Amino acid sequence: MRDTKESRLLLVLLIAIAFALITVDIRGGRNSPVDGARQAAAAVFGPIENGVSSAVDPVGNAVSAVRDSGDKHDRLAKLEKENATLKAKLGSDDRNRSRLKQLDTMLNVAAEGQYGIKGAEVIAIGAAQGFSWTITIDVGANDGIKRDMTVLNGDGLVGRVTTVGPDASTVLLANDPDFTVGTRMEGSDELGFASGQGDRPLRVELLNGKAEVKKGDRLVTFGSQADRPFVPGVPVGVVSRVDPSGGGLTRTVYVTPFVGFSRLDIVGVVVQPPKKDPRDEVLPAKPKPTPTPTVTVTVTPSADATDGTATDGTATGGTAADETAADETQ
């Protein structure tokens, strides 16, 4: 169609009619007078739309596939992450069981000794304050921790608190060369002082140079004045070697500590001392000695002995009456 005056007038008229129909359709709502015309148009143009839709569907399907692929990838990544988390959780079950066992044992020790303790976790090992054998625990002044408090675990004496921060503290371990604690021998009550020697047994100087001590004897803490830095009755270790007595004023013994200082995890800080000295009550039960096997020897008589003849040809088995008769005959 050429651009003429008539064509322009026709275009304006068609636009005006379209706006009028739109206005009437909007005002009519469900009862719109053009609804019938709309349905007729749908019947006419529906097949054409379906054909166009069929032609465009492969592209739409491809876009949908890409989008779904991304969703599937995200879901797969999420599932993989959840599996990894679950595996990590399952893998840590053994550690959790170990820690629960440590905590349970420590609580039993605290109950037997009547110690009020604050549980803590070891979060670092190292020379935080220039000491060679120290640990850092995750409790501090905000938890009621103070300097020179006793630290223990389910096995026995761990050390003492030396530095306190708001939420963490440094503990000097009992095997540090700068560590010294008063000890008391189980049963005999012999007193002494134990000093750390790093990864070697503790060195204990007994105050009695003639003290009767042997391998396997056990020691506990003697306690300090006002229970700082040490409360009484905490297991220290077992005597592993005794130096010969040289007639000196003291006697030296070497003690293997109950605590394994290289595998510390859960510990407790004694924030409330016992009302009375627990003495030896906190020490673990002694292992029962293995019974010595009994050897039975059975003697079986030889055939010659059974016949009454000795191996050297001497007759045996006669009675005293027979021997007397023989003498009288002679």
CSV table of C-alpha atoms in Angstrom, one decimal:
chain,number,residue,atom,x,y,z
A,1,MET,CA,0.0,0.0,0.0
A,2,ARG,CA,1.3,3.4,-1.0
A,3,ASP,CA,1.5,6.1,1.5
A,4,THR,CA,-1.4,8.3,0.6
A,5,LYS,CA,-3.8,10.5,2.5
A,6,GLU,CA,-6.5,7.8,2.4
A,7,SER,CA,-4.1,5.2,3.8
A,8,ARG,CA,-3.1,7.4,6.7
A,9,LEU,CA,-6.7,8.1,7.5
A,10,LEU,CA,-7.5,4.3,7.5
A,11,LEU,CA,-4.6,3.7,9.9
A,12,VAL,CA,-5.8,6.3,12.3
A,13,LEU,CA,-9.3,4.9,12.1
A,14,LEU,CA,-8.1,1.3,12.8
A,15,ILE,CA,-6.1,2.5,15.9
A,16,ALA,CA,-9.1,4.4,17.2
A,17,ILE,CA,-11.3,1.3,16.8
A,18,ALA,CA,-8.6,-0.9,18.6
A,19,PHE,CA,-8.5,1.5,21.6
A,20,ALA,CA,-12.3,1.5,21.7
A,21,LEU,CA,-12.5,-2.3,21.7
A,22,ILE,CA,-9.8,-2.5,24.5
A,23,THR,CA,-11.8,0.0,26.6
A,24,VAL,CA,-15.0,-1.9,26.1
A,25,ASP,CA,-13.3,-5.2,26.9
A,26,ILE,CA,-11.8,-4.0,30.1
A,27,ARG,CA,-15.1,-2.4,31.3
A,28,GLY,CA,-17.1,-5.5,30.4
A,29,GLY,CA,-14.9,-7.9,32.5
A,30,ARG,CA,-16.3,-11.5,32.3
A,31,ASN,CA,-19.4,-10.2,30.4
A,32,SER,CA,-17.3,-8.4,27.8
A,33,PRO,CA,-19.2,-8.1,24.4
A,34,VAL,CA,-16.0,-8.9,22.5
A,35,ASP,CA,-15.5,-12.2,24.4
A,36,GLY,CA,-17.2,-14.1,21.6
A,37,ALA,CA,-14.9,-12.5,19.1
A,38,ARG,CA,-11.9,-13.4,21.2
A,39,GLN,CA,-12.9,-17.1,21.3
A,40,ALA,CA,-13.4,-17.1,17.5
A,41,ALA,CA,-10.0,-15.6,17.0
A,42,ALA,CA,-8.5,-18.2,19.3
A,43,ALA,CA,-10.2,-20.9,17.2
A,44,VAL,CA,-8.8,-19.4,14.0
A,45,PHE,CA,-5.3,-18.6,15.2
A,46,GLY,CA,-4.8,-21.5,17.7
A,47,PRO,CA,-3.5,-24.0,15.2
A,48,ILE,CA,-1.1,-21.4,13.8
A,49,GLU,CA,0.2,-20.7,17.4
A,50,ASN,CA,0.7,-24.4,18.0
A,51,GLY,CA,2.7,-24.7,14.8
A,52,VAL,CA,4.8,-21.8,15.8
A,53,SER,CA,5.2,-23.2,19.3
A,54,SER,CA,6.3,-26.6,17.9
A,55,ALA,CA,8.9,-24.8,15.7
A,56,VAL,CA,10.3,-22.9,18.7
A,57,ASP,CA,10.1,-25.7,21.3
A,58,PRO,CA,13.6,-27.2,20.5
A,59,VAL,CA,15.2,-23.9,21.4
A,60,GLY,CA,13.0,-23.6,24.6
A,61,ASN,CA,13.8,-27.1,25.5
A,62,ALA,CA,17.5,-26.5,25.1
A,63,VAL,CA,17.3,-23.4,27.4
A,64,SER,CA,15.3,-25.4,29.9
A,65,ALA,CA,17.8,-28.2,29.7
A,66,VAL,CA,20.7,-25.8,30.4
A,67,ARG,CA,18.8,-24.3,33.3
A,68,ASP,CA,17.9,-27.7,34.7
A,69,SER,CA,21.5,-28.9,34.2
A,70,GLY,CA,22.6,-26.0,36.3
A,71,ASP,CA,20.1,-26.9,39.0
A,72,LYS,CA,21.1,-30.5,38.9
A,73,HIS,CA,24.7,-29.5,39.2
A,74,ASP,CA,23.9,-27.3,42.2
A,75,ARG,CA,21.9,-30.1,43.8
A,76,LEU,CA,24.7,-32.6,43.1
A,77,ALA,CA,27.3,-30.2,44.6
A,78,LYS,CA,25.0,-29.7,47.7
A,79,LEU,CA,24.6,-33.5,48.1
A,80,GLU,CA,28.3,-34.0,47.8
A,81,LYS,CA,28.9,-31.3,50.4
A,82,GLU,CA,26.3,-33.0,52.7
A,83,ASN,CA,28.0,-36.3,52.2
A,84,ALA,CA,31.4,-34.9,53.0
A,85,THR,CA,30.0,-33.3,56.1
A,86,LEU,CA,28.4,-36.6,57.1
A,87,LYS,CA,31.6,-38.5,56.5
A,88,ALA,CA,33.5,-36.0,58.6
A,89,LYS,CA,31.0,-36.5,61.3
A,90,LEU,CA,31.2,-40.2,61.1
A,91,GLY,CA,34.9,-40.1,61.0
A,92,SER,CA,35.0,-38.0,64.2
A,93,ASP,CA,32.8,-40.4,66.1
A,94,ASP,CA,35.8,-42.3,67.4
A,95,ARG,CA,37.3,-39.1,68.6
A,96,ASN,CA,34.1,-38.0,70.2
A,97,ARG,CA,33.8,-41.3,72.0
A,98,SER,CA,37.4,-41.0,73.2
A,99,ARG,CA,36.7,-37.5,74.5
A,100,LEU,CA,33.5,-38.6,76.2
A,101,LYS,CA,35.5,-41.4,77.9
A,102,GLN,CA,38.2,-38.9,79.0
A,103,LEU,CA,35.5,-36.6,80.4
A,104,ASP,CA,33.7,-39.4,82.2
A,105,THR,CA,37.0,-40.6,83.8
A,106,MET,CA,37.9,-37.1,84.9
A,107,LEU,CA,34.5,-36.5,86.5
A,108,ASN,CA,34.9,-39.8,88.4
A,109,VAL,CA,38.3,-38.6,89.7
A,110,ALA,CA,36.8,-35.3,90.7
A,111,ALA,CA,34.0,-37.1,92.5
A,112,GLU,CA,36.3,-39.4,94.4
A,113,GLY,CA,38.6,-36.5,95.4
A,114,GLN,CA,35.7,-34.1,96.0
A,115,TYR,CA,37.3,-31.6,93.7
A,116,GLY,CA,35.3,-28.8,92.1
A,117,ILE,CA,36.6,-28.6,88.6
A,118,LYS,CA,36.1,-26.5,85.5
A,119,GLY,CA,36.3,-28.6,82.3
A,120,ALA,CA,38.6,-27.3,79.5
A,121,GLU,CA,39.9,-28.3,76.1
A,122,VAL,CA,43.5,-28.1,75.1
A,123,ILE,CA,43.7,-25.7,72.2
A,124,ALA,CA,47.5,-25.3,71.8
A,125,ILE,CA,50.8,-26.9,72.9
A,126,GLY,CA,53.9,-24.8,73.0
A,127,ALA,CA,56.1,-22.3,74.6
A,128,ALA,CA,53.5,-19.6,75.2
A,129,GLN,CA,55.5,-18.0,78.0
A,130,GLY,CA,59.0,-19.3,77.3
A,131,PHE,CA,58.4,-22.7,79.1
A,132,SER,CA,59.4,-25.9,77.2
A,133,TRP,CA,56.4,-27.9,78.4
A,134,THR,CA,53.1,-26.0,78.3
A,135,ILE,CA,49.6,-26.2,77.0
A,136,THR,CA,46.9,-23.6,76.4
A,137,ILE,CA,43.4,-24.3,77.5
A,138,ASP,CA,40.1,-22.6,76.4
A,139,VAL,CA,39.1,-21.2,79.8
A,140,GLY,CA,40.3,-18.1,81.6
A,141,ALA,CA,39.4,-15.3,84.0
A,142,ASN,CA,35.8,-15.1,82.6
A,143,ASP,CA,35.4,-18.7,83.7
A,144,GLY,CA,36.7,-18.2,87.2
A,145,ILE,CA,40.3,-19.4,86.5
A,146,LYS,CA,43.1,-17.9,88.5
A,147,ARG,CA,46.9,-18.3,88.6
A,148,ASP,CA,48.3,-21.3,90.6
A,149,MET,CA,45.3,-23.6,90.3
A,150,THR,CA,45.8,-27.3,90.0
A,151,VAL,CA,45.1,-28.9,86.6
A,152,LEU,CA,44.3,-32.6,86.3
A,153,ASN,CA,42.6,-35.1,84.0
A,154,GLY,CA,41.3,-38.6,84.4
A,155,ASP,CA,44.8,-40.1,84.9
A,156,GLY,CA,46.2,-37.7,87.4
A,157,LEU,CA,48.2,-34.5,87.8
A,158,VAL,CA,48.6,-32.5,84.6
A,159,GLY,CA,50.2,-29.3,86.0
A,160,ARG,CA,49.3,-25.8,87.3
A,161,VAL,CA,48.0,-22.6,85.8
A,162,THR,CA,50.7,-20.0,85.3
A,163,THR,CA,49.1,-17.3,83.1
A,164,VAL,CA,45.5,-16.3,82.8
A,165,GLY,CA,43.8,-14.4,80.1
A,166,PRO,CA,40.1,-13.5,79.7
A,167,ASP,CA,39.2,-16.6,77.8
A,168,ALA,CA,42.4,-18.8,77.8
A,169,SER,CA,45.1,-19.9,80.2
A,170,THR,CA,48.6,-21.3,80.1
A,171,VAL,CA,49.4,-24.5,82.1
A,172,LEU,CA,52.9,-25.5,83.1
A,173,LEU,CA,53.0,-29.3,82.7
A,174,ALA,CA,54.3,-31.5,85.6
A,175,ASN,CA,57.2,-32.8,83.4
A,176,ASP,CA,58.7,-29.4,82.8
A,177,PRO,CA,62.1,-28.9,84.4
A,178,ASP,CA,60.9,-25.9,86.2
A,179,PHE,CA,58.0,-27.8,87.8
A,180,THR,CA,58.1,-29.0,91.4
A,181,VAL,CA,55.4,-30.5,93.5
A,182,GLY,CA,55.3,-32.0,97.0
A,183,THR,CA,54.4,-35.7,97.0
A,184,ARG,CA,53.4,-38.3,99.5
A,185,MET,CA,54.0,-42.1,99.2
A,186,GLU,CA,51.0,-44.3,99.2
A,187,GLY,CA,50.8,-46.4,102.4
A,188,SER,CA,54.1,-45.3,104.0
A,189,ASP,CA,53.3,-41.5,103.8
A,190,GLU,CA,57.0,-40.7,103.0
A,191,LEU,CA,57.2,-37.1,101.8
A,192,GLY,CA,59.2,-35.8,98.9
A,193,PHE,CA,59.5,-33.3,96.1
A,194,ALA,CA,59.0,-34.3,92.4
A,195,SER,CA,60.6,-32.4,89.6
A,196,GLY,CA,60.0,-32.7,85.9
A,197,GLN,CA,62.6,-34.0,83.5
A,198,GLY,CA,60.9,-33.5,80.1
A,199,ASP,CA,60.2,-36.8,78.4
A,200,ARG,CA,62.1,-38.8,81.2
A,201,PRO,CA,60.5,-40.0,84.5
A,202,LEU,CA,60.0,-37.5,87.3
A,203,ARG,CA,62.8,-37.2,89.8
A,204,VAL,CA,61.6,-37.4,93.4
A,205,GLU,CA,63.8,-36.6,96.4
A,206,LEU,CA,62.4,-38.3,99.5
A,207,LEU,CA,63.0,-36.4,102.7
A,208,ASN,CA,63.9,-39.6,104.5
A,209,GLY,CA,67.2,-41.0,103.3
A,210,LYS,CA,66.4,-44.4,104.8
A,211,ALA,CA,62.9,-44.6,103.5
A,212,GLU,CA,61.7,-48.1,102.5
A,213,VAL,CA,60.6,-47.7,98.9
A,214,LYS,CA,60.4,-50.2,96.0
A,215,LYS,CA,59.5,-50.3,92.3
A,216,GLY,CA,55.7,-50.1,91.8
A,217,ASP,CA,55.0,-47.9,94.8
A,218,ARG,CA,52.7,-45.0,94.0
A,219,LEU,CA,52.7,-41.3,94.9
A,220,VAL,CA,50.0,-38.5,95.2
A,221,THR,CA,50.3,-34.8,95.7
A,222,PHE,CA,50.9,-33.7,99.3
A,223,GLY,CA,49.0,-30.4,98.8
A,224,SER,CA,50.0,-26.8,99.4
A,225,GLN,CA,49.1,-24.2,101.9
A,226,ALA,CA,45.6,-22.9,101.2
A,227,ASP,CA,45.5,-25.6,98.4
A,228,ARG,CA,47.4,-23.3,96.0
A,229,PRO,CA,49.0,-24.3,93.7
A,230,PHE,CA,48.3,-28.0,94.5
A,231,VAL,CA,45.4,-29.7,96.1
A,232,PRO,CA,46.1,-33.0,98.0
A,233,GLY,CA,45.5,-36.5,96.8
A,234,VAL,CA,46.0,-36.1,93.0
A,235,PRO,CA,47.7,-39.2,91.5
A,236,VAL,CA,51.3,-38.4,90.4
A,237,GLY,CA,52.8,-41.6,89.2
A,238,VAL,CA,54.5,-45.0,89.9
A,239,VAL,CA,58.1,-45.6,91.1
A,240,SER,CA,60.0,-47.1,88.2
A,241,ARG,CA,63.6,-47.0,89.7
A,242,VAL,CA,65.1,-46.5,93.1
A,243,ASP,CA,68.7,-45.2,93.6
A,244,PRO,CA,70.7,-47.2,96.2
A,245,SER,CA,70.7,-45.6,99.6
A,246,GLY,CA,74.0,-43.9,100.2
A,247,GLY,CA,73.4,-42.8,103.7
A,248,GLY,CA,72.5,-39.3,102.7
A,249,LEU,CA,69.8,-37.0,104.1
A,250,THR,CA,67.5,-37.7,101.1
A,251,ARG,CA,66.8,-40.6,98.8
A,252,THR,CA,66.2,-40.4,95.1
A,253,VAL,CA,63.6,-42.3,93.2
A,254,TYR,CA,62.3,-42.0,89.6
A,255,VAL,CA,58.6,-42.0,88.9
A,256,THR,CA,56.7,-42.7,85.7
A,257,PRO,CA,53.8,-40.2,85.7
A,258,PHE,CA,50.2,-41.5,85.2
A,259,VAL,CA,49.5,-38.7,82.7
A,260,GLY,CA,50.6,-38.9,79.1
A,261,PHE,CA,51.7,-35.3,78.4
A,262,SER,CA,52.0,-35.8,74.7
A,263,ARG,CA,48.3,-36.7,74.2
A,264,LEU,CA,46.4,-34.2,76.4
A,265,ASP,CA,42.9,-33.2,75.2
A,266,ILE,CA,40.3,-32.8,78.0
A,267,VAL,CA,41.5,-31.5,81.3
A,268,GLY,CA,40.0,-29.9,84.4
A,269,VAL,CA,41.0,-27.0,86.5
A,270,VAL,CA,40.4,-27.4,90.2
A,271,VAL,CA,38.4,-24.3,91.1
A,272,GLN,CA,37.3,-25.6,94.5
A,273,PRO,CA,39.6,-27.7,96.8
A,274,PRO,CA,38.3,-30.7,98.7
A,275,LYS,CA,37.0,-30.2,102.3
A,276,LYS,CA,39.4,-32.9,103.5
A,277,ASP,CA,42.5,-34.6,102.2
A,278,PRO,CA,41.3,-37.6,100.1
A,279,ARG,CA,44.6,-39.4,100.9
A,280,ASP,CA,44.9,-42.4,98.5
A,281,GLU,CA,41.2,-42.6,97.5
A,282,VAL,CA,41.8,-41.2,94.1
A,283,LEU,CA,44.5,-43.6,93.1
A,284,PRO,CA,43.3,-46.2,90.5
A,285,ALA,CA,42.8,-49.8,91.7
A,286,LYS,CA,46.0,-51.8,91.6
A,287,PRO,CA,46.2,-54.5,88.9
A,288,LYS,CA,45.8,-58.0,90.3
A,289,PRO,CA,49.0,-60.1,90.2
A,290,THR,CA,49.1,-62.9,87.6
A,291,PRO,CA,48.9,-66.2,89.5
A,292,THR,CA,52.0,-68.4,89.2
A,293,PRO,CA,51.3,-71.6,87.3
A,294,THR,CA,51.5,-74.8,89.5
A,295,VAL,CA,53.8,-77.6,88.1
A,296,THR,CA,52.7,-81.2,89.0
A,297,VAL,CA,55.3,-84.0,88.8
A,298,THR,CA,54.0,-87.5,88.5
A,299,VAL,CA,56.4,-90.4,89.3
A,300,THR,CA,55.7,-93.7,87.5
A,301,PRO,CA,57.4,-96.8,89.1
A,302,SER,CA,59.5,-99.0,86.8
A,303,ALA,CA,58.6,-102.6,86.0
A,304,ASP,CA,61.6,-104.0,88.0
A,305,ALA,CA,60.5,-102.1,91.1
A,306,THR,CA,57.0,-103.5,90.7
A,307,ASP,CA,58.4,-107.1,90.7
A,308,GLY,CA,60.3,-106.4,93.9
A,309,THR,CA,63.8,-106.4,92.4
A,310,ALA,CA,66.0,-103.4,92.5
A,311,THR,CA,68.0,-102.4,89.5
A,312,ASP,CA,71.2,-103.3,91.2
A,313,GLY,CA,70.1,-106.9,91.9
A,314,THR,CA,69.1,-106.4,95.5
A,315,ALA,CA,65.9,-108.0,96.6
A,316,THR,CA,63.2,-105.8,97.8
A,317,GLY,CA,59.7,-106.1,99.1
A,318,GLY,CA,60.3,-108.7,102.0
A,319,THR,CA,58.7,-108.3,105.4
A,320,ALA,CA,60.5,-108.0,108.8
A,321,ALA,CA,59.1,-111.4,109.9
A,322,ASP,CA,60.7,-113.1,106.9
A,323,GLU,CA,64.1,-111.5,107.6
A,324,THR,CA,63.9,-112.7,111.3
A,325,ALA,CA,63.1,-116.2,110.3
A,326,ALA,CA,66.0,-116.2,107.9
A,327,ASP,CA,68.4,-115.1,110.7
A,328,GLU,CA,67.2,-117.9,113.1
A,329,THR,CA,67.6,-120.5,110.4
A,330,GLN,CA,71.2,-119.4,109.9
